[in-house]
Tab-separated table of C-alpha atoms and ligand atoms in Angstrom:
chain	number	residue	atom	x	y	z
A	1	MET	CA	54.852	41.036	-5.003
A	2	GLN	CA	55.987	37.677	-5.950
A	3	LYS	CA	55.648	36.826	-2.154
A	4	GLN	CA	52.220	38.331	-2.172
A	5	ALA	CA	51.127	36.292	-5.047
A	6	LEU	CA	52.362	33.223	-3.406
A	7	HIS	CA	50.509	33.937	-0.013
A	8	ILE	CA	47.398	34.737	-2.028
A	9	ALA	CA	47.674	31.513	-4.092
A	10	ASP	CA	48.032	29.710	-0.385
A	11	GLY	CA	44.835	31.675	0.776
A	12	ASP	CA	46.580	34.155	2.992
A	13	TYR	CA	45.495	37.424	2.463
A	14	SER	CA	46.639	39.124	5.711
A	15	THR	CA	49.944	40.805	3.892
A	16	GLN	CA	49.439	43.909	1.964
A	17	VAL	CA	52.451	44.901	-0.553
A	18	LYS	CA	53.974	47.876	0.639
A	19	ILE	CA	54.006	51.083	-1.366
A	20	TYR	CA	56.958	53.136	-1.922
A	21	SER	CA	56.277	55.348	-4.767
A	22	ASN	CA	53.394	56.498	-7.001
A	23	ASP	CA	54.815	55.479	-10.256
A	24	GLU	CA	53.645	52.415	-12.265
A	25	LEU	CA	55.270	49.819	-10.032
A	26	GLY	CA	53.450	51.597	-6.962
A	27	GLN	CA	50.171	51.570	-8.685
A	28	LEU	CA	50.456	48.062	-9.677
A	29	GLY	CA	51.183	47.375	-5.814
A	30	ARG	CA	47.826	49.272	-4.992
A	31	ALA	CA	45.959	47.405	-7.695
A	32	PHE	CA	47.448	44.252	-6.346
A	33	ASN	CA	46.374	44.811	-2.730
A	34	THR	CA	42.641	45.938	-3.944
A	35	LEU	CA	42.728	42.688	-6.051
A	36	SER	CA	43.942	40.766	-2.528
A	37	VAL	CA	41.001	42.365	-0.766
A	38	ARG	CA	38.451	41.466	-3.721
A	39	ILE	CA	39.511	37.981	-3.672
A	40	GLU	CA	39.198	37.670	0.177
A	41	ARG	CA	35.507	39.146	0.330
A	42	SER	CA	34.281	36.859	-2.416
A	43	GLN	CA	36.118	33.987	-0.820
A	44	GLU	CA	34.580	34.833	2.436
A	45	GLU	CA	31.103	35.441	0.903
A	46	SER	CA	31.519	31.747	-1.113
A	47	ASP	CA	32.398	30.227	2.192
A	48	SER	CA	29.461	31.906	3.878
A	49	GLU	CA	27.216	31.021	0.940
A	50	ARG	CA	28.334	27.116	1.218
A	51	ARG	CA	27.802	27.196	5.249
A	52	ARG	CA	24.295	28.487	4.467
A	53	LEU	CA	23.781	25.623	1.965
A	54	ASP	CA	25.104	23.099	4.307
A	55	SER	CA	22.693	24.319	6.867
A	56	VAL	CA	19.484	24.314	4.572
A	57	LEU	CA	20.969	20.838	3.565
A	58	SER	CA	21.137	19.621	7.143
A	59	HIS	CA	17.813	20.837	8.391
A	60	MET	CA	15.735	19.900	5.303
A	61	SER	CA	13.079	17.004	6.304
A	62	ASP	CA	13.471	15.742	2.580
A	63	GLY	CA	16.525	13.635	1.900
A	64	VAL	CA	18.890	14.974	-0.957
A	65	LEU	CA	21.803	13.392	-2.785
A	66	ALA	CA	23.834	15.322	-5.627
A	67	THR	CA	25.708	13.277	-7.978
A	68	ASP	CA	28.405	14.151	-10.503
A	69	ARG	CA	27.677	13.564	-13.859
A	70	HIS	CA	28.532	9.986	-13.986
A	71	GLY	CA	25.825	9.291	-11.503
A	72	ASN	CA	28.147	8.809	-8.398
A	73	VAL	CA	27.348	10.213	-5.424
A	74	SER	CA	29.229	13.565	-4.351
A	75	VAL	CA	27.126	15.226	-1.491
A	76	VAL	CA	24.468	13.744	0.839
A	77	ASN	CA	22.631	14.969	3.730
A	78	GLN	CA	21.538	13.723	7.060
A	79	MET	CA	18.037	13.057	6.566
A	80	ALA	CA	18.911	10.925	3.170
A	81	LEU	CA	21.358	8.808	5.484
A	82	ASN	CA	18.547	8.228	7.840
A	83	PHE	CA	15.889	7.426	5.442
A	84	LEU	CA	18.597	4.959	3.901
A	85	ASN	CA	20.048	3.901	7.017
A	86	VAL	CA	23.314	4.304	6.182
A	87	LYS	CA	26.675	6.187	6.651
A	88	GLU	CA	27.778	8.761	4.509
A	89	GLU	CA	31.297	6.973	3.618
A	90	ASP	CA	29.001	3.867	2.553
A	91	VAL	CA	27.350	6.270	-0.171
A	92	ILE	CA	30.026	9.002	-1.309
A	93	ASN	CA	31.364	7.961	-4.523
A	94	LYS	CA	29.092	5.050	-5.105
A	95	PRO	CA	26.647	5.002	-8.079
A	96	ILE	CA	23.157	6.312	-6.777
A	97	ALA	CA	21.465	3.521	-8.568
A	98	GLU	CA	22.745	1.186	-6.267
A	99	VAL	CA	22.666	3.541	-3.221
A	100	LEU	CA	18.691	3.346	-3.681
A	101	GLY	CA	18.843	-0.261	-3.904
A	102	LEU	CA	17.617	-0.145	-7.878
A	103	LYS	CA	19.865	-3.147	-9.165
A	104	ASP	CA	18.167	-3.070	-12.659
A	105	THR	CA	18.672	0.423	-13.454
A	106	SER	CA	21.944	2.204	-14.360
A	107	SER	CA	22.784	5.385	-12.639
A	108	GLN	CA	23.138	7.281	-15.871
A	109	ASP	CA	19.665	6.295	-17.197
A	110	LEU	CA	18.290	7.251	-13.845
A	111	ILE	CA	19.605	10.715	-13.973
A	112	SER	CA	19.345	11.423	-17.527
A	113	SER	CA	15.544	10.334	-17.417
A	114	GLN	CA	14.912	12.824	-14.747
A	115	LYS	CA	11.821	10.942	-14.108
A	116	GLU	CA	10.244	10.782	-10.427
A	117	ILE	CA	10.149	7.219	-9.087
A	118	VAL	CA	8.854	5.516	-5.994
A	119	VAL	CA	11.686	3.505	-3.958
A	120	THR	CA	10.988	1.098	-1.198
A	121	ILE	CA	13.735	0.513	1.658
A	122	ASP	CA	14.198	-3.054	2.146
A	123	PRO	CA	12.099	-3.695	5.139
A	124	ASN	CA	15.092	-5.979	6.350
A	125	THR	CA	17.344	-3.251	7.092
A	126	ARG	CA	15.257	-1.212	8.748
A	127	ASP	CA	11.118	-0.410	9.144
A	128	GLU	CA	9.507	-0.450	6.145
A	129	MET	CA	9.766	3.154	4.202
A	130	ILE	CA	8.365	4.341	0.716
A	131	LEU	CA	10.263	7.131	-0.394
A	132	HIS	CA	9.485	9.346	-3.531
A	133	ALA	CA	12.672	10.316	-5.331
A	134	SER	CA	12.560	13.006	-7.924
A	135	PHE	CA	15.823	13.823	-10.085
A	136	SER	CA	16.518	16.977	-11.980
A	137	LEU	CA	19.977	17.630	-13.828
A	138	ILE	CA	22.495	20.552	-12.840
A	139	LYS	CA	23.448	22.066	-16.213
A	140	ARG	CA	26.350	24.865	-16.445
A	141	VAL	CA	25.305	28.037	-18.995
A	142	THR	CA	27.028	26.073	-21.563
A	143	GLY	CA	24.006	23.201	-21.417
A	144	PHE	CA	26.702	20.735	-20.182
A	145	VAL	CA	25.420	18.392	-17.496
A	146	SER	CA	27.663	18.723	-14.523
A	147	GLY	CA	25.652	16.123	-12.387
A	148	SER	CA	22.113	16.004	-10.728
A	149	VAL	CA	20.295	16.001	-7.641
A	150	CYS	CA	17.890	13.748	-6.279
A	151	VAL	CA	15.179	14.615	-3.717
A	152	LEU	CA	13.933	11.847	-1.353
A	153	HIS	CA	10.316	12.665	0.050
A	154	ASP	CA	9.195	10.395	2.804
A	155	VAL	CA	5.907	9.126	1.527
A	156	THR	CA	5.514	5.923	3.663
A	157	GLU	CA	2.172	7.310	5.848
A	158	GLN	CA	0.388	8.514	2.789
A	159	GLN	CA	1.132	5.169	0.900
A	160	LYS	CA	0.083	3.120	4.078
A	161	ASN	CA	-3.131	5.518	3.919
A	162	GLU	CA	-3.886	4.931	0.460
A	163	ASP	CA	-3.630	1.382	0.474
A	164	SER	CA	-5.758	1.259	3.522
A	165	GLN	CA	-8.246	3.287	1.643
A	166	LYS	CA	-8.362	1.010	-1.089
A	167	GLN	CA	-8.437	-2.129	1.027
A	168	PHE	CA	-11.699	-0.089	3.006
A	169	VAL	CA	-13.305	0.136	-0.491
A	170	SER	CA	-12.677	-3.031	-1.346
A	171	ASN	CA	-14.208	-4.557	1.782
A	172	VAL	CA	-17.237	-2.472	1.835
A	173	SER	CA	-17.881	-3.248	-1.614
A	174	HIS	CA	-17.477	-7.470	-0.611
A	175	GLU	CA	-19.513	-6.763	2.263
A	176	LEU	CA	-22.308	-5.362	0.573
A	177	ARG	CA	-22.257	-7.654	-2.394
A	178	THR	CA	-22.669	-10.924	-0.372
A	179	PRO	CA	-26.113	-9.655	1.383
A	180	LEU	CA	-26.981	-8.451	-1.776
A	181	THR	CA	-26.517	-11.894	-3.996
A	182	SER	CA	-28.367	-13.629	-1.138
A	183	LEU	CA	-31.161	-11.033	-1.505
A	184	GLN	CA	-31.295	-11.518	-5.358
A	185	ALA	CA	-31.562	-15.124	-5.339
A	186	TYR	CA	-34.225	-15.316	-2.578
A	187	ILE	CA	-36.254	-12.645	-4.590
A	188	GLU	CA	-35.714	-14.920	-7.674
A	189	ALA	CA	-36.959	-18.003	-6.426
A	190	LEU	CA	-40.099	-15.790	-4.659
A	191	ASN	CA	-40.657	-14.743	-8.091
A	192	GLU	CA	-40.399	-17.924	-9.880
A	193	GLY	CA	-43.165	-19.626	-7.506
A	194	ALA	CA	-41.762	-19.846	-4.262
A	195	TRP	CA	-44.075	-17.011	-2.708
A	196	LYS	CA	-47.218	-19.636	-3.546
A	197	ASP	CA	-45.613	-22.391	-1.172
A	198	PRO	CA	-46.966	-21.456	2.567
A	199	ASN	CA	-43.656	-23.705	3.533
A	200	ILE	CA	-40.976	-21.773	1.827
A	201	ALA	CA	-42.307	-17.991	1.062
A	202	PRO	CA	-42.439	-16.990	4.868
A	203	LYS	CA	-38.951	-18.582	5.589
A	204	PHE	CA	-37.547	-16.683	2.401
A	205	LEU	CA	-39.207	-13.579	3.295
A	206	GLU	CA	-37.616	-14.060	6.835
A	207	VAL	CA	-34.285	-14.008	5.688
A	208	THR	CA	-34.557	-11.311	2.936
A	209	GLN	CA	-35.659	-8.930	6.120
A	210	GLN	CA	-32.862	-10.187	8.141
A	211	GLU	CA	-30.324	-9.529	5.544
A	212	THR	CA	-31.647	-5.958	4.396
A	213	SER	CA	-31.695	-4.618	8.333
A	214	ARG	CA	-28.051	-5.913	8.175
A	215	MET	CA	-27.408	-3.860	5.469
A	216	ILE	CA	-29.064	-1.127	6.908
A	217	ARG	CA	-27.090	-1.314	10.541
A	218	MET	CA	-23.722	-2.257	8.227
A	219	ILE	CA	-24.390	1.139	6.311
A	220	ASN	CA	-25.051	3.112	10.023
A	221	ASP	CA	-21.749	1.684	11.249
A	222	LEU	CA	-20.113	2.814	8.269
A	223	LEU	CA	-21.907	6.471	8.423
A	224	SER	CA	-20.741	6.435	12.206
A	225	LEU	CA	-17.122	5.447	11.244
A	226	SER	CA	-17.149	8.112	8.632
A	227	ARG	CA	-18.337	11.006	11.052
A	228	ILE	CA	-15.658	9.943	13.426
A	229	ASP	CA	-12.771	9.777	10.885
A	230	ARG	CA	-13.785	13.511	9.490
A	231	GLY	CA	-13.994	14.682	12.903
A	232	VAL	CA	-17.560	16.071	12.907
A	233	SER	CA	-18.663	13.254	15.631
A	234	LYS	CA	-18.928	15.778	18.423
A	235	MET	CA	-17.941	14.461	21.860
A	236	ASP	CA	-21.079	15.547	24.527
A	237	LEU	CA	-18.854	15.084	27.724
A	238	GLU	CA	-20.591	14.910	30.947
A	239	PHE	CA	-19.269	13.616	34.615
A	240	VAL	CA	-21.407	10.824	35.495
A	241	ASN	CA	-20.708	8.320	37.949
A	242	LEU	CA	-19.843	5.043	35.868
A	243	ASN	CA	-21.031	2.653	38.693
A	244	ASP	CA	-24.402	3.851	38.101
A	245	PHE	CA	-23.867	4.003	34.505
A	246	VAL	CA	-22.892	0.281	34.021
A	247	ASN	CA	-25.719	-0.640	36.415
A	248	HIS	CA	-28.009	1.134	34.461
A	249	ILE	CA	-27.075	-0.523	31.328
A	250	LEU	CA	-26.719	-4.122	32.929
A	251	ASN	CA	-30.378	-3.725	34.015
A	252	ARG	CA	-31.268	-3.435	30.436
A	253	PHE	CA	-29.746	-6.351	29.592
A	254	ASP	CA	-31.177	-8.392	32.578
A	255	MET	CA	-34.639	-7.430	31.428
A	256	ILE	CA	-33.731	-8.520	27.890
A	257	VAL	CA	-32.737	-11.823	29.811
A	258	LYS	CA	-36.418	-11.999	31.259
A	259	THR	CA	-37.836	-11.506	28.082
A	260	ASP	CA	-35.967	-14.181	26.390
A	261	LYS	CA	-36.367	-16.650	28.722
A	262	ASN	CA	-40.206	-16.119	28.518
A	263	LYS	CA	-39.677	-16.916	24.926
A	264	ASP	CA	-37.825	-19.920	25.772
A	265	LYS	CA	-35.927	-20.772	22.593
A	266	LYS	CA	-33.037	-18.366	23.128
A	267	LYS	CA	-29.883	-18.603	24.674
A	268	LYS	CA	-29.768	-18.745	28.654
A	269	TYR	CA	-27.182	-16.650	30.366
A	270	THR	CA	-26.209	-14.750	33.696
A	271	ILE	CA	-24.726	-11.622	33.796
A	272	LYS	CA	-22.749	-11.143	37.343
A	273	ARG	CA	-21.619	-7.812	38.522
A	274	GLU	CA	-18.335	-7.006	40.631
A	275	LEU	CA	-18.985	-3.252	40.262
A	276	GLY	CA	-18.019	-2.313	44.130
A	277	ASN	CA	-20.028	0.896	46.128
A	278	GLN	CA	-17.597	3.347	45.450
A	279	ALA	CA	-18.578	6.280	42.861
A	280	LEU	CA	-16.466	6.654	40.043
A	281	TRP	CA	-16.960	9.971	38.441
A	282	VAL	CA	-15.775	10.115	34.962
A	283	GLU	CA	-15.871	12.692	32.004
A	284	ILE	CA	-17.869	10.675	28.964
A	285	ASP	CA	-20.284	10.849	26.070
A	286	THR	CA	-22.913	9.109	27.504
A	287	ASP	CA	-24.681	7.945	24.433
A	288	LYS	CA	-21.422	6.987	22.624
A	289	MET	CA	-20.340	5.128	25.709
A	290	MET	CA	-23.171	3.201	25.797
A	291	GLN	CA	-22.784	2.072	22.510
A	292	VAL	CA	-19.150	0.678	23.264
A	293	ILE	CA	-20.439	-1.490	26.559
A	294	ASP	CA	-23.595	-2.545	24.323
A	295	ASN	CA	-21.444	-3.858	21.486
A	296	ILE	CA	-19.319	-5.598	23.769
A	297	MET	CA	-22.337	-7.249	25.968
A	298	ASN	CA	-24.381	-8.360	22.784
A	299	ASN	CA	-20.654	-10.156	21.525
A	300	ALA	CA	-20.179	-11.883	25.033
A	301	ILE	CA	-24.089	-12.894	25.140
A	302	LYS	CA	-23.534	-13.764	21.048
A	303	TYR	CA	-20.244	-15.795	21.683
A	304	SER	CA	-21.594	-17.078	25.210
A	305	PRO	CA	-22.511	-20.912	25.520
A	306	ASN	CA	-25.643	-21.908	26.427
A	307	GLY	CA	-26.224	-21.281	30.570
A	308	GLY	CA	-22.888	-19.071	30.423
A	309	VAL	CA	-22.175	-16.350	32.924
A	310	ILE	CA	-20.762	-12.884	31.890
A	311	THR	CA	-19.073	-11.180	34.313
A	312	VAL	CA	-19.024	-7.236	34.577
A	313	ARG	CA	-15.975	-5.706	36.992
A	314	LEU	CA	-15.078	-2.194	37.785
A	315	THR	CA	-11.661	-1.596	38.930
A	316	GLN	CA	-9.796	1.595	39.296
A	317	ASN	CA	-6.024	2.554	40.308
A	318	LYS	CA	-4.692	6.157	40.388
A	319	ASN	CA	-5.549	7.665	37.286
A	320	HIS	CA	-7.503	4.890	35.381
A	321	VAL	CA	-10.657	3.259	36.008
A	322	ILE	CA	-10.894	-0.468	34.146
A	323	LEU	CA	-14.376	-1.779	33.090
A	324	SER	CA	-14.122	-5.447	32.024
A	325	ILE	CA	-16.630	-7.972	30.534
A	326	SER	CA	-15.666	-11.414	30.565
A	327	ASP	CA	-17.596	-14.108	29.180
A	328	GLN	CA	-17.109	-17.899	28.979
A	329	GLY	CA	-17.450	-18.212	25.074
A	330	LEU	CA	-15.326	-19.988	22.520
A	331	GLY	CA	-12.473	-17.376	22.862
A	332	ILE	CA	-10.492	-15.648	20.577
A	333	PRO	CA	-7.273	-17.274	18.973
A	334	ARG	CA	-4.057	-15.234	19.802
A	335	LYS	CA	-3.119	-14.231	16.552
A	336	ASP	CA	-6.582	-12.310	15.941
A	337	LEU	CA	-6.470	-10.611	19.570
A	338	GLY	CA	-4.709	-7.347	18.025
A	339	LYS	CA	-6.880	-7.533	14.700
A	340	ILE	CA	-10.401	-7.874	16.030
A	341	PHE	CA	-10.629	-4.096	16.570
A	342	ASP	CA	-9.949	-3.458	12.495
A	343	ARG	CA	-12.741	-2.748	10.461
A	344	PHE	CA	-14.848	-6.030	9.120
A	345	TYR	CA	-12.089	-8.252	11.066
A	346	ARG	CA	-13.798	-11.262	12.269
A	347	VAL	CA	-12.443	-14.618	13.153
A	348	ASP	CA	-14.846	-16.644	11.439
A	349	LYS	CA	-16.776	-14.665	8.812
A	350	ALA	CA	-19.413	-16.904	8.055
A	351	ARG	CA	-20.458	-17.137	11.673
A	352	SER	CA	-20.306	-13.577	12.650
A	353	ARG	CA	-22.527	-12.976	9.130
A	354	ALA	CA	-24.917	-15.760	10.060
A	355	GLN	CA	-25.410	-14.160	13.437
A	356	GLY	CA	-26.179	-10.702	11.806
A	357	GLY	CA	-22.615	-9.184	12.755
A	358	THR	CA	-21.423	-6.181	10.596
A	359	GLY	CA	-17.460	-6.843	11.661
A	360	LEU	CA	-17.528	-3.009	12.920
A	361	GLY	CA	-18.802	-2.829	16.054
A	362	LEU	CA	-15.603	-3.219	17.856
A	363	ALA	CA	-13.764	-0.961	15.322
A	364	ILE	CA	-16.107	2.307	16.122
A	365	ALA	CA	-15.846	0.972	19.926
A	366	LYS	CA	-12.382	1.625	19.525
A	367	GLU	CA	-12.652	5.136	17.933
A	368	ILE	CA	-14.927	6.339	20.767
A	369	VAL	CA	-12.874	4.852	23.502
A	370	GLU	CA	-9.882	6.706	21.831
A	371	ALA	CA	-11.792	9.737	21.663
A	372	HIS	CA	-12.291	9.609	25.546
A	373	HIS	CA	-8.191	9.409	25.765
A	374	GLY	CA	-8.918	5.703	26.757
A	375	ARG	CA	-7.763	2.321	25.738
A	376	ILE	CA	-9.729	-0.739	24.650
A	377	TRP	CA	-8.316	-4.489	24.516
A	378	ALA	CA	-8.743	-8.155	24.533
A	379	ASP	CA	-7.444	-11.064	26.469
A	380	SER	CA	-8.532	-14.642	25.915
A	381	SER	CA	-7.942	-18.063	26.267
A	382	GLU	CA	-9.443	-20.361	23.492
A	383	GLY	CA	-12.237	-22.296	24.489
A	384	LYS	CA	-12.609	-20.895	28.184
A	385	GLY	CA	-13.702	-17.188	27.155
A	386	SER	CA	-12.866	-13.578	26.204
A	387	THR	CA	-12.395	-10.302	28.415
A	388	PHE	CA	-12.843	-7.047	26.859
A	389	TYR	CA	-11.292	-4.210	28.739
A	390	ILE	CA	-11.732	-0.398	28.807
A	391	SER	CA	-9.504	1.612	30.723
A	392	LEU	CA	-10.539	5.362	31.021
A	393	PRO	CA	-8.587	8.532	32.467
A	394	TYR	CA	-9.766	9.139	36.305
A	395	LYS	CA	-9.294	11.538	38.542
A	396	PRO	CA	-10.314	10.755	42.224
A	397	MET	CA	-12.375	13.428	43.849
A	398	THR	CA	-10.611	15.042	46.992
A	399	GLU	CA	-12.140	16.793	49.591
A	400	GLU	CA	-11.196	20.004	48.289
A	401	ASP	CA	-13.427	18.976	45.202
A	402	ASP	CA	-16.355	18.466	47.446
A	403	TRP	CA	-15.708	21.886	48.998
A	404	ASP	CA	-15.558	23.208	45.687
A	405	GLU	CA	-19.459	21.757	44.802
A	406	VAL	CA	-20.426	23.658	48.099
B	1	ADP	P1	-18.977	-8.655	14.883
B	1	ADP	O1	-20.371	-7.623	14.239
B	1	ADP	O2	-18.737	-9.618	13.720
B	1	ADP	O3	-19.830	-8.819	16.294
B	1	ADP	P2	-17.240	-6.601	16.093
B	1	ADP	O4	-16.639	-6.038	15.780
B	1	ADP	O5	-18.075	-6.827	17.448
B	1	ADP	O6	-18.371	-7.761	14.893
B	1	ADP	O7	-16.341	-7.532	16.347
B	1	ADP	C1	-15.198	-8.540	15.496
B	1	ADP	C2	-14.835	-9.970	16.109
B	1	ADP	O8	-14.395	-10.186	16.986
B	1	ADP	C3	-15.739	-11.018	15.819
B	1	ADP	O9	-16.466	-11.451	14.383
B	1	ADP	C4	-15.721	-12.041	16.533
B	1	ADP	O10	-14.697	-12.826	15.807
B	1	ADP	C5	-14.536	-11.556	17.339
B	1	ADP	N1	-15.183	-11.261	18.850
B	1	ADP	C6	-16.021	-10.308	19.806
B	1	ADP	N2	-16.402	-10.471	20.675
B	1	ADP	C7	-16.169	-11.599	20.596
B	1	ADP	C8	-16.186	-12.663	22.197
B	1	ADP	N3	-16.763	-12.371	22.962
B	1	ADP	N4	-15.805	-13.744	22.104
B	1	ADP	C9	-15.589	-14.397	20.771
B	1	ADP	N5	-15.310	-13.466	19.961
B	1	ADP	C10	-15.453	-12.541	19.809
């Protein structure tokens, strides 16, 4: 029985006490064997419980750190290691405040306050990551605190969305305040007597009209973006020959050149077509795609020098058709190339406003092109001109498709 007790103490439950009699010693031996079986079973249960917990912890999408009552880390799951970009040996037995990079707080205060905090991981050690950390104490039945658990939740995306939303609201307010302030100034001047001056009044009224229409354009652009953002802007797709479609849009611009020339005061420009003759069938929402091409053409005209040539090309490869629109304008600095598709981003704010721009045209174009599973980008050499590219998915028609039609 003594040997058996030592086996049990070592975690070996395989041996049993031999029972020779039914007397008190025999009964003690039997109770001993039952005890050994019970201990083995409860050991197995607690092992499987631990494995279950380990598996839950390692498959969680949140990071978990457990500490002892002094705030030193005793358990950490894989997600927490990924979030913090550290190895397990770097954090075990380390104060949790140090592990989370909180220099001004003691681990004890951190866990006892049970507060929820936001932790920003040093962007030098990994891509910026914002974590939401919540703490809770582990208490025994007696109320004695034996440690704490800290759960880390990745809120980077959420935080970025909130920040960009705040930025957007601030941009909209600013964008609307500028024309409103100028309207107010002109109306005040008119009110104070300028309306009587035949040299000033028409000019002032023209400015107020221009500013009002720019604000209306901006609100309409904002509503388009909001419809796209909310996913309520339905795509009305149809197969069109892009070649014909672009020709049709450019004919319209050619007409405008003619009428502009008649007025003789507007800028002159020429549109050069390099479209080829091949029919390129793509599935697009014609209204929306027309809006995109109109916007890029209008920009090309706006930023072209007098007498400038705007070249429109269509090329294709195995699975994409690429429409490019090049101008000979002042170009776009390299550092701004990636940003011009952001809402309200303009290289030269004052110039864009003066030309009636809303700073939203390219942002809308990007959303529309992406909704077609396409891509839009720009290239430019400063002082020489810019080229805007739109690439759309394209599947060359095969002979079989022709047969399908028949
Ligand atoms: P905007 O209403 O200001 O034209 P867009 O979204 O259409 O707004 O364009 C954003 C900015 O991109 C413009 O303000 C301008 O700085 C720049 N940009 C767009 N097209 C051209 C171009 N063809 N040449 C030079 N800069 C351009």
